Short mmCIF file of the C-alpha atoms (twelve columns), coordinates in Angstrom:
data_MODEL
# 
_entry.id   MODEL 
# 
loop_
_atom_site.group_PDB 
_atom_site.id 
_atom_site.type_symbol 
_atom_site.label_atom_id 
_atom_site.label_alt_id 
_atom_site.label_comp_id 
_atom_site.label_asym_id 
_atom_site.label_seq_id 
_atom_site.Cartn_x 
_atom_site.Cartn_y 
_atom_site.Cartn_z 
_atom_site.pdbx_PDB_model_num 
ATOM 1   C CA . UNK A 1   9.768   -8.646  4.484   1 
ATOM 2   C CA . UNK A 2   7.081   -10.711 6.180   1 
ATOM 3   C CA . UNK A 3   7.282   -14.367 5.113   1 
ATOM 4   C CA . UNK A 4   3.881   -15.122 6.596   1 
ATOM 5   C CA . UNK A 5   5.049   -16.059 10.089  1 
ATOM 6   C CA . UNK A 6   8.051   -13.903 10.909  1 
ATOM 7   C CA . UNK A 7   9.813   -10.742 9.856   1 
ATOM 8   C CA . UNK A 8   13.065  -10.976 7.915   1 
ATOM 9   C CA . UNK A 9   15.360  -8.476  6.214   1 
ATOM 10  C CA . UNK A 10  15.853  -8.466  2.439   1 
ATOM 11  C CA . UNK A 11  19.078  -10.385 3.053   1 
ATOM 12  C CA . UNK A 12  17.149  -13.096 4.909   1 
ATOM 13  C CA . UNK A 13  18.227  -12.181 8.446   1 
ATOM 14  C CA . UNK A 14  15.581  -12.509 11.181  1 
ATOM 15  C CA . UNK A 15  14.077  -9.456  12.852  1 
ATOM 16  C CA . UNK A 16  13.339  -10.101 16.508  1 
ATOM 17  C CA . UNK A 17  9.870   -8.629  16.877  1 
ATOM 18  C CA . UNK A 18  7.824   -9.164  20.061  1 
ATOM 19  C CA . UNK A 19  5.321   -12.025 19.961  1 
ATOM 20  C CA . UNK A 20  2.290   -9.729  20.025  1 
ATOM 21  C CA . UNK A 21  3.520   -8.058  16.820  1 
ATOM 22  C CA . UNK A 22  3.725   -11.320 14.867  1 
ATOM 23  C CA . UNK A 23  1.161   -13.644 16.481  1 
ATOM 24  C CA . UNK A 24  -1.699  -12.271 14.358  1 
ATOM 25  C CA . UNK A 25  0.160   -12.413 11.061  1 
ATOM 26  C CA . UNK A 26  -1.924  -13.639 8.137   1 
ATOM 27  C CA . UNK A 27  0.262   -16.576 7.029   1 
ATOM 28  C CA . UNK A 28  0.762   -14.659 3.782   1 
ATOM 29  C CA . UNK A 29  4.047   -13.207 2.512   1 
ATOM 30  C CA . UNK A 30  3.872   -9.418  2.541   1 
ATOM 31  C CA . UNK A 31  6.555   -7.076  1.231   1 
ATOM 32  C CA . UNK A 32  6.818   -3.889  3.233   1 
ATOM 33  C CA . UNK A 33  8.766   -1.704  5.623   1 
ATOM 34  C CA . UNK A 34  8.894   -1.244  9.377   1 
ATOM 35  C CA . UNK A 35  8.180   2.398   10.110  1 
ATOM 36  C CA . UNK A 36  7.645   4.713   13.071  1 
ATOM 37  C CA . UNK A 37  7.227   8.122   11.468  1 
ATOM 38  C CA . UNK A 38  8.992   10.528  9.146   1 
ATOM 39  C CA . UNK A 39  12.442  11.699  10.265  1 
ATOM 40  C CA . UNK A 40  12.647  8.746   12.668  1 
ATOM 41  C CA . UNK A 41  14.815  6.426   10.549  1 
ATOM 42  C CA . UNK A 42  17.602  6.114   13.133  1 
ATOM 43  C CA . UNK A 43  15.111  5.444   15.927  1 
ATOM 44  C CA . UNK A 44  13.330  2.806   13.835  1 
ATOM 45  C CA . UNK A 45  16.606  0.994   13.150  1 
ATOM 46  C CA . UNK A 46  17.518  1.079   16.825  1 
ATOM 47  C CA . UNK A 47  14.196  -0.514  17.797  1 
ATOM 48  C CA . UNK A 48  13.841  -3.182  15.120  1 
ATOM 49  C CA . UNK A 49  17.479  -4.358  15.085  1 
ATOM 50  C CA . UNK A 50  17.582  -4.931  18.839  1 
ATOM 51  C CA . UNK A 51  17.706  -8.695  19.452  1 
ATOM 52  C CA . UNK A 52  15.831  -8.137  22.715  1 
ATOM 53  C CA . UNK A 53  12.626  -6.412  21.577  1 
ATOM 54  C CA . UNK A 54  11.423  -3.734  23.958  1 
ATOM 55  C CA . UNK A 55  8.633   -1.234  24.441  1 
ATOM 56  C CA . UNK A 56  9.755   0.759   21.395  1 
ATOM 57  C CA . UNK A 57  7.860   -1.706  19.208  1 
ATOM 58  C CA . UNK A 58  4.603   -0.108  20.379  1 
ATOM 59  C CA . UNK A 59  5.395   2.760   17.984  1 
ATOM 60  C CA . UNK A 60  6.285   0.534   15.017  1 
ATOM 61  C CA . UNK A 61  3.979   -0.208  12.090  1 
ATOM 62  C CA . UNK A 62  4.513   -2.638  9.246   1 
ATOM 63  C CA . UNK A 63  3.604   -0.770  6.059   1 
ATOM 64  C CA . UNK A 64  2.744   -3.195  3.265   1 
ATOM 65  C CA . UNK A 65  3.160   -2.383  -0.424  1 
ATOM 66  C CA . UNK A 66  3.082   -5.794  -2.157  1 
ATOM 67  C CA . UNK A 67  2.164   -9.441  -1.670  1 
ATOM 68  C CA . UNK A 68  4.722   -11.640 -3.493  1 
ATOM 69  C CA . UNK A 69  2.863   -14.958 -3.287  1 
ATOM 70  C CA . UNK A 70  -0.453  -13.706 -4.632  1 
ATOM 71  C CA . UNK A 71  -1.090  -14.391 -8.307  1 
ATOM 72  C CA . UNK A 72  -1.478  -11.824 -11.030 1 
ATOM 73  C CA . UNK A 73  0.045   -8.483  -11.906 1 
ATOM 74  C CA . UNK A 74  0.569   -5.752  -9.342  1 
ATOM 75  C CA . UNK A 75  -2.898  -4.212  -9.606  1 
ATOM 76  C CA . UNK A 76  -4.458  -7.632  -8.929  1 
ATOM 77  C CA . UNK A 77  -2.118  -8.364  -6.015  1 
ATOM 78  C CA . UNK A 78  -2.815  -4.924  -4.586  1 
ATOM 79  C CA . UNK A 79  -6.566  -5.506  -4.615  1 
ATOM 80  C CA . UNK A 80  -6.230  -8.892  -2.890  1 
ATOM 81  C CA . UNK A 81  -3.737  -7.648  -0.296  1 
ATOM 82  C CA . UNK A 82  -5.850  -4.619  0.569   1 
ATOM 83  C CA . UNK A 83  -8.861  -6.871  1.125   1 
ATOM 84  C CA . UNK A 84  -6.811  -9.260  3.286   1 
ATOM 85  C CA . UNK A 85  -5.490  -6.499  5.545   1 
ATOM 86  C CA . UNK A 86  -8.930  -4.931  5.869   1 
ATOM 87  C CA . UNK A 87  -10.264 -8.285  7.074   1 
ATOM 88  C CA . UNK A 88  -7.427  -8.621  9.599   1 
ATOM 89  C CA . UNK A 89  -8.080  -5.115  10.974  1 
ATOM 90  C CA . UNK A 90  -4.697  -4.832  12.743  1 
ATOM 91  C CA . UNK A 91  -3.575  -1.308  13.552  1 
ATOM 92  C CA . UNK A 92  0.150   -2.126  13.343  1 
ATOM 93  C CA . UNK A 93  -0.062  -3.731  9.867   1 
ATOM 94  C CA . UNK A 94  -1.285  -1.328  7.195   1 
ATOM 95  C CA . UNK A 95  -1.548  -1.209  3.430   1 
ATOM 96  C CA . UNK A 96  0.237   1.685   1.710   1 
ATOM 97  C CA . UNK A 97  -2.156  3.289   -0.742  1 
ATOM 98  C CA . UNK A 98  -0.615  3.832   -4.169  1 
ATOM 99  C CA . UNK A 99  -1.751  6.071   -6.980  1 
ATOM 100 C CA . UNK A 100 -1.238  6.151   -10.730 1 
ATOM 101 C CA . UNK A 101 1.016   8.893   -12.044 1 
ATOM 102 C CA . UNK A 102 -0.177  10.398  -15.329 1 
ATOM 103 C CA . UNK A 103 2.655   12.754  -16.259 1 
ATOM 104 C CA . UNK A 104 6.169   13.848  -15.365 1 
ATOM 105 C CA . UNK A 105 4.800   17.179  -14.134 1 
ATOM 106 C CA . UNK A 106 2.410   15.410  -11.780 1 
ATOM 107 C CA . UNK A 107 5.263   13.230  -10.542 1 
ATOM 108 C CA . UNK A 108 7.554   16.174  -9.771  1 
ATOM 109 C CA . UNK A 109 4.803   18.142  -8.036  1 
ATOM 110 C CA . UNK A 110 3.962   15.177  -5.819  1 
ATOM 111 C CA . UNK A 111 7.647   14.507  -5.124  1 
ATOM 112 C CA . UNK A 112 8.202   18.099  -4.014  1 
ATOM 113 C CA . UNK A 113 5.138   18.013  -1.754  1 
ATOM 114 C CA . UNK A 114 6.106   14.854  0.106   1 
ATOM 115 C CA . UNK A 115 9.771   15.843  0.416   1 
ATOM 116 C CA . UNK A 116 8.619   19.101  2.018   1 
ATOM 117 C CA . UNK A 117 6.929   16.929  4.653   1 
ATOM 118 C CA . UNK A 118 10.183  15.112  5.379   1 
ATOM 119 C CA . UNK A 119 9.823   12.081  3.090   1 
ATOM 120 C CA . UNK A 120 12.919  10.712  1.355   1 
ATOM 121 C CA . UNK A 121 11.352  10.293  -2.084  1 
ATOM 122 C CA . UNK A 122 9.035   8.136   -4.187  1 
ATOM 123 C CA . UNK A 123 8.995   4.570   -5.452  1 
ATOM 124 C CA . UNK A 124 7.628   4.139   -8.977  1 
ATOM 125 C CA . UNK A 125 6.216   0.766   -9.967  1 
ATOM 126 C CA . UNK A 126 5.662   -0.357  -13.544 1 
ATOM 127 C CA . UNK A 127 1.941   -0.963  -14.161 1 
ATOM 128 C CA . UNK A 128 0.980   -4.555  -14.900 1 
ATOM 129 C CA . UNK A 129 4.235   -5.915  -13.479 1 
ATOM 130 C CA . UNK A 130 4.817   -9.275  -11.821 1 
ATOM 131 C CA . UNK A 131 6.644   -9.488  -8.505  1 
ATOM 132 C CA . UNK A 132 10.397  -9.970  -8.750  1 
ATOM 133 C CA . UNK A 133 12.577  -10.261 -5.610  1 
ATOM 134 C CA . UNK A 134 15.637  -8.073  -5.215  1 
ATOM 135 C CA . UNK A 135 16.440  -5.182  -7.534  1 
ATOM 136 C CA . UNK A 136 14.078  -4.958  -10.475 1 
ATOM 137 C CA . UNK A 137 13.499  -2.729  -13.486 1 
ATOM 138 C CA . UNK A 138 9.854   -2.721  -12.400 1 
ATOM 139 C CA . UNK A 139 10.729  -0.483  -9.440  1 
ATOM 140 C CA . UNK A 140 12.429  2.905   -9.602  1 
ATOM 141 C CA . UNK A 141 13.364  5.168   -6.697  1 
ATOM 142 C CA . UNK A 142 12.967  8.890   -7.388  1 
ATOM 143 C CA . UNK A 143 14.199  11.639  -5.088  1 
ATOM 144 C CA . UNK A 144 15.614  15.131  -5.301  1 
ATOM 145 C CA . UNK A 145 19.041  15.895  -3.957  1 
ATOM 146 C CA . UNK A 146 20.353  19.060  -2.359  1 
ATOM 147 C CA . UNK A 147 23.671  20.783  -3.008  1 
ATOM 148 C CA . UNK A 148 25.809  22.294  -0.275  1 
ATOM 149 C CA . UNK A 149 29.347  23.579  0.150   1 
ATOM 150 C CA . UNK A 150 32.041  22.908  2.699   1 
ATOM 151 C CA . UNK A 151 35.740  23.297  3.393   1 
ATOM 152 C CA . UNK A 152 38.276  20.471  3.261   1 
ATOM 153 C CA . UNK A 153 39.849  20.074  6.708   1 
ATOM 154 C CA . UNK A 154 41.836  16.850  6.342   1 
ATOM 155 C CA . UNK A 155 42.575  13.923  4.015   1 
ATOM 156 C CA . UNK A 156 41.627  10.598  5.605   1 
ATOM 157 C CA . UNK A 157 43.691  7.624   4.316   1 
ATOM 158 C CA . UNK A 158 42.127  4.432   3.071   1 
ATOM 159 C CA . UNK A 159 42.523  0.680   3.294   1 
ATOM 160 C CA . UNK A 160 42.112  -2.076  0.742   1 
ATOM 161 C CA . UNK A 161 41.356  -0.583  -2.655  1 
ATOM 162 C CA . UNK A 162 42.222  2.897   -1.392  1 
ATOM 163 C CA . UNK A 163 45.403  1.902   0.432   1 
ATOM 164 C CA . UNK A 164 47.988  4.646   0.018   1 
ATOM 165 C CA . UNK A 165 45.584  7.284   -1.209  1 
ATOM 166 C CA . UNK A 166 42.670  9.385   -0.013  1 
ATOM 167 C CA . UNK A 167 39.660  7.392   1.149   1 
ATOM 168 C CA . UNK A 168 37.544  10.289  2.387   1 
ATOM 169 C CA . UNK A 169 37.735  13.949  3.294   1 
ATOM 170 C CA . UNK A 170 36.911  15.559  6.606   1 
ATOM 171 C CA . UNK A 171 34.617  18.420  5.621   1 
ATOM 172 C CA . UNK A 172 33.431  21.368  7.675   1 
ATOM 173 C CA . UNK A 173 30.205  23.056  6.630   1 
ATOM 174 C CA . UNK A 174 29.624  26.757  7.111   1 
ATOM 175 C CA . UNK A 175 27.610  26.022  10.272  1 
ATOM 176 C CA . UNK A 176 30.654  24.347  11.853  1 
ATOM 177 C CA . UNK A 177 29.414  20.765  11.574  1 
ATOM 178 C CA . UNK A 178 32.053  18.302  10.374  1 
ATOM 179 C CA . UNK A 179 31.542  15.002  8.553   1 
ATOM 180 C CA . UNK A 180 33.401  12.458  6.438   1 
ATOM 181 C CA . UNK A 181 32.846  12.657  2.680   1 
ATOM 182 C CA . UNK A 182 33.877  9.481   0.863   1 
ATOM 183 C CA . UNK A 183 31.562  9.054   -2.124  1 
ATOM 184 C CA . UNK A 184 31.594  10.487  -5.624  1 
ATOM 185 C CA . UNK A 185 35.366  10.664  -6.158  1 
ATOM 186 C CA . UNK A 186 37.095  9.443   -9.317  1 
ATOM 187 C CA . UNK A 187 40.373  7.547   -8.995  1 
ATOM 188 C CA . UNK A 188 42.332  10.592  -10.173 1 
ATOM 189 C CA . UNK A 189 40.691  12.716  -7.472  1 
ATOM 190 C CA . UNK A 190 41.629  10.182  -4.812  1 
ATOM 191 C CA . UNK A 191 45.228  10.270  -6.031  1 
ATOM 192 C CA . UNK A 192 45.261  14.078  -5.998  1 
ATOM 193 C CA . UNK A 193 42.491  15.246  -3.661  1 
ATOM 194 C CA . UNK A 194 41.504  18.859  -2.992  1 
ATOM 195 C CA . UNK A 195 43.947  20.446  -0.566  1 
ATOM 196 C CA . UNK A 196 42.947  21.413  2.979   1 
ATOM 197 C CA . UNK A 197 41.258  24.801  2.867   1 
ATOM 198 C CA . UNK A 198 39.681  24.130  -0.534  1 
ATOM 199 C CA . UNK A 199 35.962  24.782  -0.902  1 
ATOM 200 C CA . UNK A 200 34.025  21.916  -2.475  1 
ATOM 201 C CA . UNK A 201 30.436  21.251  -3.537  1 
ATOM 202 C CA . UNK A 202 28.678  18.042  -2.504  1 
ATOM 203 C CA . UNK A 203 25.199  16.623  -2.907  1 
ATOM 204 C CA . UNK A 204 23.126  14.982  -0.202  1 
ATOM 205 C CA . UNK A 205 19.614  13.827  0.604   1 
ATOM 206 C CA . UNK A 206 18.506  15.790  3.630   1 
ATOM 207 C CA . UNK A 207 20.105  15.577  7.055   1 
ATOM 208 C CA . UNK A 208 20.503  13.080  9.878   1 
ATOM 209 C CA . UNK A 209 19.226  13.758  13.393  1 
ATOM 210 C CA . UNK A 210 22.677  15.147  14.222  1 
ATOM 211 C CA . UNK A 211 22.366  17.596  11.289  1 
ATOM 212 C CA . UNK A 212 25.014  15.884  9.189   1 
ATOM 213 C CA . UNK A 213 24.339  15.509  5.431   1 
ATOM 214 C CA . UNK A 214 22.684  12.185  4.608   1 
ATOM 215 C CA . UNK A 215 24.252  10.071  1.819   1 
ATOM 216 C CA . UNK A 216 26.650  12.867  0.867   1 
ATOM 217 C CA . UNK A 217 28.659  12.572  -2.354  1 
ATOM 218 C CA . UNK A 218 31.340  14.805  -3.895  1 
ATOM 219 C CA . UNK A 219 30.368  16.843  -6.957  1 
ATOM 220 C CA . UNK A 220 33.043  19.423  -7.793  1 
ATOM 221 C CA . UNK A 221 35.261  22.243  -6.581  1 
ATOM 222 C CA . UNK A 222 33.448  25.396  -5.501  1 
ATOM 223 C CA . UNK A 223 34.728  28.016  -7.921  1 
ATOM 224 C CA . UNK A 224 32.471  30.831  -6.737  1 
ATOM 225 C CA . UNK A 225 34.274  33.693  -5.017  1 
# 
C-alpha cells in the first residue's frame, strides 16, 4: 500500500524503499503490489523486506490496481488513477489494466492462460463497488490447484493447540523432494494420522524455487494401486 508518501504493508508496517523510489510519489494513496516478475516471489520479498534497501530495488515495480482516497465506484477511481499515473510517467509505478469478465467460460479460459505463464491466479472485483480496506466481499481470488501424491516419512509433533498429537507430516514426493505438510487435516486425522509408508494425496498451488509444493494441503489417502 502506498499512503501517498511512503510504502506500507497491509498491516501498517513500513517498507524501507530507497529515496529515489518514493521521492516522486503523487501524494495520493494507491493500493497495489511490489513486483519484480513472475516466479520471482521469494526474490521480491527478500528485496522489499530488507531494512537496508539495496540495488535490488532497481528491478522492482509498484503495480497499482486501486486508489482508495478517490471518490466514486471502482470504474470511476480506475479512470482517475490511470490518468494520474499517465501524467506522472514513472516507469517503476504502473497501473494494472483490468478487463470485464462476461462469462464463467471466459473467466476459466483466461485463468488457464495466465497460470500457464506462471501467474498465481486472478482477482475478481465486483463492478460498481466502493473501496473497502482489508478483506471484502467485493474482491474474490480465483486460482486452480494441482493434485500430487507423496509418501508419509514421519509424524512431526506439535505445540500449543496440537500439543501431544501430529502437527504436520514429513512427505516425500516421487521425485525425492521432501517437505512438511501441515494443512488440511481434521482433528481426528491429527489424532490418528496416516502411518509412515502410507501414500497420500495433497493439493498445492505450483512450486517454490526449490521445487517444493506451494501452499500444500492434505486431501485424502491415495487408494490407487
